[in-house]
PDB file of C-alpha atoms in Angstrom:
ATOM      1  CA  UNK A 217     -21.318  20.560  13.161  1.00  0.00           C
ATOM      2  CA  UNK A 218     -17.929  19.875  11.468  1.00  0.00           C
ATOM      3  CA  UNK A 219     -18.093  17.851   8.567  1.00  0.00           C
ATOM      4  CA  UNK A 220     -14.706  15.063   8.892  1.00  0.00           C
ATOM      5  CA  UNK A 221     -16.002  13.531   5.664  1.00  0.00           C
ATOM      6  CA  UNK A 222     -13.866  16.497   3.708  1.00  0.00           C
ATOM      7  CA  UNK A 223     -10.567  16.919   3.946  1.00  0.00           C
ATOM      8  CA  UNK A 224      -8.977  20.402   5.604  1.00  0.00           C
ATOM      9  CA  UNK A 225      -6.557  22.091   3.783  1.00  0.00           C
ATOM     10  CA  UNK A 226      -4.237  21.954   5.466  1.00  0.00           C
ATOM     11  CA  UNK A 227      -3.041  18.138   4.585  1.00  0.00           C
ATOM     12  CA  UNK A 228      -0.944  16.046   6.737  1.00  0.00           C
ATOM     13  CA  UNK A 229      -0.184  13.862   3.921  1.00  0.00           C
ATOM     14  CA  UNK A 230       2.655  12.733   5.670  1.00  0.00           C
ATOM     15  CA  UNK A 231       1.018  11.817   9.129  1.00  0.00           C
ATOM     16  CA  UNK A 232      -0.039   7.928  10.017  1.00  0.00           C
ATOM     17  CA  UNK A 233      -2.581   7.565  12.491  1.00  0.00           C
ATOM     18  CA  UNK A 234      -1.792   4.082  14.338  1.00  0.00           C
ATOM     19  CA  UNK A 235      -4.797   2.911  16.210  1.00  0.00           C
ATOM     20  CA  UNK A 236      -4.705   0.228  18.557  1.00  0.00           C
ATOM     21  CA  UNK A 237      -8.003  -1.188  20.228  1.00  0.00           C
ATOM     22  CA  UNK A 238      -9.129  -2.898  23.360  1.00  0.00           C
ATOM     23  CA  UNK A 239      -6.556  -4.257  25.882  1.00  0.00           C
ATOM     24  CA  UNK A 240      -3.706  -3.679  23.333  1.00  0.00           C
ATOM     25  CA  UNK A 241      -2.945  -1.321  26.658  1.00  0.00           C
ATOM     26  CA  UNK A 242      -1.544  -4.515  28.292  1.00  0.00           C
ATOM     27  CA  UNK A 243       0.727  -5.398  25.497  1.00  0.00           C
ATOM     28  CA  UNK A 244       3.974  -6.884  27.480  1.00  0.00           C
ATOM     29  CA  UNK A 245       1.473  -8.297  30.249  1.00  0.00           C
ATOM     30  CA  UNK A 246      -0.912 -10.046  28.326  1.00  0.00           C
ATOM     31  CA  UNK A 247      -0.407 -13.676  26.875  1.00  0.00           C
ATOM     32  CA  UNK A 248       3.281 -12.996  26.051  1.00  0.00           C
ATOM     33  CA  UNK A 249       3.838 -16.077  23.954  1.00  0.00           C
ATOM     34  CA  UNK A 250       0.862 -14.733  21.920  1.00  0.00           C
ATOM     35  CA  UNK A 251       1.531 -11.189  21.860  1.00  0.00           C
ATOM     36  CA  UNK A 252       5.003 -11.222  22.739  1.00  0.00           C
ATOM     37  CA  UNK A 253       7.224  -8.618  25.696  1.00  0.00           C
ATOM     38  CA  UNK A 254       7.324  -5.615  23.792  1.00  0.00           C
ATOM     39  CA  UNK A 255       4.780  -3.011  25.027  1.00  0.00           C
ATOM     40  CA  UNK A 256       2.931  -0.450  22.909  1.00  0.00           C
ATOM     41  CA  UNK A 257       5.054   2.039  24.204  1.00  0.00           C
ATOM     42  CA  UNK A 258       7.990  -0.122  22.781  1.00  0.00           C
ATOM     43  CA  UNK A 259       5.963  -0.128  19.873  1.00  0.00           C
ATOM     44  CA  UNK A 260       5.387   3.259  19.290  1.00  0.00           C
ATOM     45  CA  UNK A 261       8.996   3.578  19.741  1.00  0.00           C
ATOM     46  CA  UNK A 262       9.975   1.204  16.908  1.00  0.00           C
ATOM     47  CA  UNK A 263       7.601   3.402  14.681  1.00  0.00           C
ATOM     48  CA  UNK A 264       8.483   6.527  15.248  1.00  0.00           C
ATOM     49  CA  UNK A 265      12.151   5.488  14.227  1.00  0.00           C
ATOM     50  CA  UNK A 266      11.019   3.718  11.072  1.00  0.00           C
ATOM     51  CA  UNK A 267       8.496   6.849  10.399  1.00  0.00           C
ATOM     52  CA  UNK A 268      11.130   9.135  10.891  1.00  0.00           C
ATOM     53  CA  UNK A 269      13.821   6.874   8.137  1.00  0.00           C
ATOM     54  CA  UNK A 270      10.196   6.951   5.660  1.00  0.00           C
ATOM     55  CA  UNK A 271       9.671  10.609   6.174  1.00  0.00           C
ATOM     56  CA  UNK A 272       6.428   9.566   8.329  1.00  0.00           C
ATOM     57  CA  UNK A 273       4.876  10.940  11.177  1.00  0.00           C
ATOM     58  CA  UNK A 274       3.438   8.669  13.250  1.00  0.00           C
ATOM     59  CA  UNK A 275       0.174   9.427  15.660  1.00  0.00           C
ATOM     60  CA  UNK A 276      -0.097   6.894  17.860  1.00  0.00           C
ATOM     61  CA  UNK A 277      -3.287   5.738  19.568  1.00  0.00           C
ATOM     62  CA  UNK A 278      -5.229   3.125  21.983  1.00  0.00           C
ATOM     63  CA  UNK A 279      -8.231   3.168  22.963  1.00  0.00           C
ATOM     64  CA  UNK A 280     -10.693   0.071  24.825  1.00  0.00           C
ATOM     65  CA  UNK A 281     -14.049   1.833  23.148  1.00  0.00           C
ATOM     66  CA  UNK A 282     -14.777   1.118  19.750  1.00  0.00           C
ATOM     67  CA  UNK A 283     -16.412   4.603  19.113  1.00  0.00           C
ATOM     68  CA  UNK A 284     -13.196   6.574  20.031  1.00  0.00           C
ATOM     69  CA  UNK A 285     -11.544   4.019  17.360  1.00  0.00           C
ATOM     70  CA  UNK A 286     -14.403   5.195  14.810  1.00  0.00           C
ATOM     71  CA  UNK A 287     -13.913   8.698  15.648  1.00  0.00           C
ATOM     72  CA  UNK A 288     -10.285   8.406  14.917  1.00  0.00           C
ATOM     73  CA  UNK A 289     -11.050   6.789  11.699  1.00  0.00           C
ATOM     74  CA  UNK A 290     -12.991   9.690  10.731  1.00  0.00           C
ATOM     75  CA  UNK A 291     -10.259  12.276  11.669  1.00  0.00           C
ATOM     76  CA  UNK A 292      -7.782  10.388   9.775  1.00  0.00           C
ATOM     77  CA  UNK A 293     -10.226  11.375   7.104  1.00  0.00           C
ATOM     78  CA  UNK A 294     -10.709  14.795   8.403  1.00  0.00           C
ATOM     79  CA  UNK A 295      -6.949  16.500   8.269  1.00  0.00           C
ATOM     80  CA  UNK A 296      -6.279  14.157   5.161  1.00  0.00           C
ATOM     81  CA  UNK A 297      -3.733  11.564   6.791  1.00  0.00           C
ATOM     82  CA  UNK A 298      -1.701   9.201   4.763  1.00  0.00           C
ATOM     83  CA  UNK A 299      -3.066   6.365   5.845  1.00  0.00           C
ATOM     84  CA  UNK A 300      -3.968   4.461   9.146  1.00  0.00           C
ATOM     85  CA  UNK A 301      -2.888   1.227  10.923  1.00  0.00           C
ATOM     86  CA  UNK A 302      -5.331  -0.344  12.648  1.00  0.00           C
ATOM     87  CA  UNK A 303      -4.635  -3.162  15.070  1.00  0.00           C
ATOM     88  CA  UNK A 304      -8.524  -3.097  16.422  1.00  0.00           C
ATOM     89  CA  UNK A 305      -8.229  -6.110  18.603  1.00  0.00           C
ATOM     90  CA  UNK A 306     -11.229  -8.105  19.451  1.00  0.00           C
ATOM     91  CA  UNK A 307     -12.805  -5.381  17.758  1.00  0.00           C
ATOM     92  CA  UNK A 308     -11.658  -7.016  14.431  1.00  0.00           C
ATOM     93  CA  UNK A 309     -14.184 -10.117  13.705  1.00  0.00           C
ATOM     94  CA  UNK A 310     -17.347  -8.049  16.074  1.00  0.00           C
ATOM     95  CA  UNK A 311     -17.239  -4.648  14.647  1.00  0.00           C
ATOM     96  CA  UNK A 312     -19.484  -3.553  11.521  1.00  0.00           C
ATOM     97  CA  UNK A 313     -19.123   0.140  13.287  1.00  0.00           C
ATOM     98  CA  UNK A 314     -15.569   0.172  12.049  1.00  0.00           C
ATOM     99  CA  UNK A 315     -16.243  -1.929   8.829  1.00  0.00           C
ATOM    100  CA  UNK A 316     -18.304   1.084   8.084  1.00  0.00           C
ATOM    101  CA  UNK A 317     -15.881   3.855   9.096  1.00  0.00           C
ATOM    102  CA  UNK A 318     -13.315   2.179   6.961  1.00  0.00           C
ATOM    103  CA  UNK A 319     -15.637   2.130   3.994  1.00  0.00           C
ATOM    104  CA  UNK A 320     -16.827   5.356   4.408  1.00  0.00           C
ATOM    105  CA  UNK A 321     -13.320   7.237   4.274  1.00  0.00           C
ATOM    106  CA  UNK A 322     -10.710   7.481   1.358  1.00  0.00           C
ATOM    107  CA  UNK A 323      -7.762   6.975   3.525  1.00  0.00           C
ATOM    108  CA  UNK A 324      -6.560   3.889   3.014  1.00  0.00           C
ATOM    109  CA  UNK A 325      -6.787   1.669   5.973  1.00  0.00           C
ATOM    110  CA  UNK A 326      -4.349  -1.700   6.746  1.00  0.00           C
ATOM    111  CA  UNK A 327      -4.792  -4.144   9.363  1.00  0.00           C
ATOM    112  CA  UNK A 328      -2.432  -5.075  11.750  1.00  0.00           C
ATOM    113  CA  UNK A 329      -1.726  -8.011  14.027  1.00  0.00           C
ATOM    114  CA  UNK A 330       0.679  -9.366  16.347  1.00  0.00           C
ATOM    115  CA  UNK A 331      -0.358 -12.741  16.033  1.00  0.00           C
ATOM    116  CA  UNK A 332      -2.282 -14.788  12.896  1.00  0.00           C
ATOM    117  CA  UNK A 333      -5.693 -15.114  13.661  1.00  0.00           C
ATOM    118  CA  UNK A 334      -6.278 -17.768  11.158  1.00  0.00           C
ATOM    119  CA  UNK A 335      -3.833 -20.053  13.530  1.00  0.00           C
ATOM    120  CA  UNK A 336      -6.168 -19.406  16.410  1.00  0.00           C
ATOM    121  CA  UNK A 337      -9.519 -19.612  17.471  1.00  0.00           C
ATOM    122  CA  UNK A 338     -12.407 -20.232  14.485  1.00  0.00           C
ATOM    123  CA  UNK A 339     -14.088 -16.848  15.644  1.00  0.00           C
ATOM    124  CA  UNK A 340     -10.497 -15.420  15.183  1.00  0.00           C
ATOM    125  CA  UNK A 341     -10.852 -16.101  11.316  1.00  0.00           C
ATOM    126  CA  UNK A 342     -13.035 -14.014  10.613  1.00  0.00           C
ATOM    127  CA  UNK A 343     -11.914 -10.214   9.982  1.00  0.00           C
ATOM    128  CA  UNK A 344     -15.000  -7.065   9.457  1.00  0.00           C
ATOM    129  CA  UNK A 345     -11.846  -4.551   9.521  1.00  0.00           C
ATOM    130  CA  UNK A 346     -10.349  -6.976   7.079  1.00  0.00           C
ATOM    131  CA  UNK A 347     -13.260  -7.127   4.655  1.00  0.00           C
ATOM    132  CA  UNK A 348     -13.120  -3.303   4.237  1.00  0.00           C
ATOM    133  CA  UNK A 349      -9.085  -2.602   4.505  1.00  0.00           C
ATOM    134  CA  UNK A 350      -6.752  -1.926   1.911  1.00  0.00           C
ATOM    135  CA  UNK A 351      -4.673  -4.796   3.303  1.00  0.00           C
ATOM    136  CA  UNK A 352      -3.457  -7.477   6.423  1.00  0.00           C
ATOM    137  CA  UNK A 353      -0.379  -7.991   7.920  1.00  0.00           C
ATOM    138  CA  UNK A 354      -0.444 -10.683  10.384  1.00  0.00           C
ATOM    139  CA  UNK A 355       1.653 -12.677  12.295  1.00  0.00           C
ATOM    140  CA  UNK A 356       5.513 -11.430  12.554  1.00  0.00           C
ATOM    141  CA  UNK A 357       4.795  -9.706  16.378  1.00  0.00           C
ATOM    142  CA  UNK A 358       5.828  -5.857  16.950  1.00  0.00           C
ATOM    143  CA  UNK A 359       7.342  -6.271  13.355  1.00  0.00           C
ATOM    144  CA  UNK A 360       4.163  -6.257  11.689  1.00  0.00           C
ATOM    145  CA  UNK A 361       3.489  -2.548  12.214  1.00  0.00           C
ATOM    146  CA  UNK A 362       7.270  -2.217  10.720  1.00  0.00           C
ATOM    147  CA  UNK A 363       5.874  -3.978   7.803  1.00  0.00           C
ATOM    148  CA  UNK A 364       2.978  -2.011   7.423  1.00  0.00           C
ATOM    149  CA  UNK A 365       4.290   1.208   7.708  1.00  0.00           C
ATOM    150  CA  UNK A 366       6.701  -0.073   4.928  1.00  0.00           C
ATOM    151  CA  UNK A 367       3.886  -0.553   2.767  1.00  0.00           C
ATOM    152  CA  UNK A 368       2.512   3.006   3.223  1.00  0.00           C
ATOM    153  CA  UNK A 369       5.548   4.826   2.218  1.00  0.00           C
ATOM    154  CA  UNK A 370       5.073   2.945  -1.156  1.00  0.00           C
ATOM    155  CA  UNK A 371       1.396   4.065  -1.223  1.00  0.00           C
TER     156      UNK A 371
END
């Protein structure tokens, strides 16, 4: 059994893992006024050129099941990543499994959302990820994974 709570030594101190949760897949399809046109591809895109201005690599991910999301978590920890984004969805205000994983790594984790949940729905306003992550950014669209991954370079 590998143990992901230590570090390799071979560090990718440089390397963001960018995790995005369920139906973040349909970004561009989904409740566009919400979420807005851009896709995650389009996304991805938009960090990769940032990342590469910062001197960042960026990993991108999505996945719809929550223990591929805590897995990742755990890798980030594993090959000692800079730091992860996390947009976890729904995942967000249901998941203690990835309140945990956040808790249980030294990577420091930040939340990310397209839209502000505390303009939405009451169950909305209520973050686990939140609780256990370094920090939030909320609310400015695609741009808020620009503005988090400004805010790891300075980490």
């Amino acid at each position: 059994m590998t143990d992901t709570a230590q570090p390799h030594s071979d560090l990718q101190d440089t390397t963001v893992f960018v995790l995005n949760g369920p139906n973040l897949n349909l970004l561009g399809l989904r409740e566009p006024t919400i979420y807005g046109s851009q896709t995650l591809d389009d996304i991805a895109g938009m960090l990769e050129d940032r990342g590469q201005e910062l001197g960042l690599e960026i990993d991108m991910r999505q996945s719809n099941h929550e223990g591929h999301l805590v897995d990742w978590l755990h890798e980030a920890q594993a090959v000692g990543a800079k730091a992860v984004l996390l947009n976890a969805g729904a995942y967000t205000h249901t998941s203690v499994a990835l309140h945990d994983a956040i808790k249980a790594i030294k990577v420091p984790v930040i939340e990310v959302h397209l839209s502000n949940p505390h303009t939405r729905e009451a169950f909305r306003h209520h973050s686990y990820v939140g609780m256990a992550a370094k920090g939030t950014v909320a609310g400015f669209g695609a741009n808020s994974y620009i503005v988090a991954l400004d805010a790891v370079s300075r980490l």
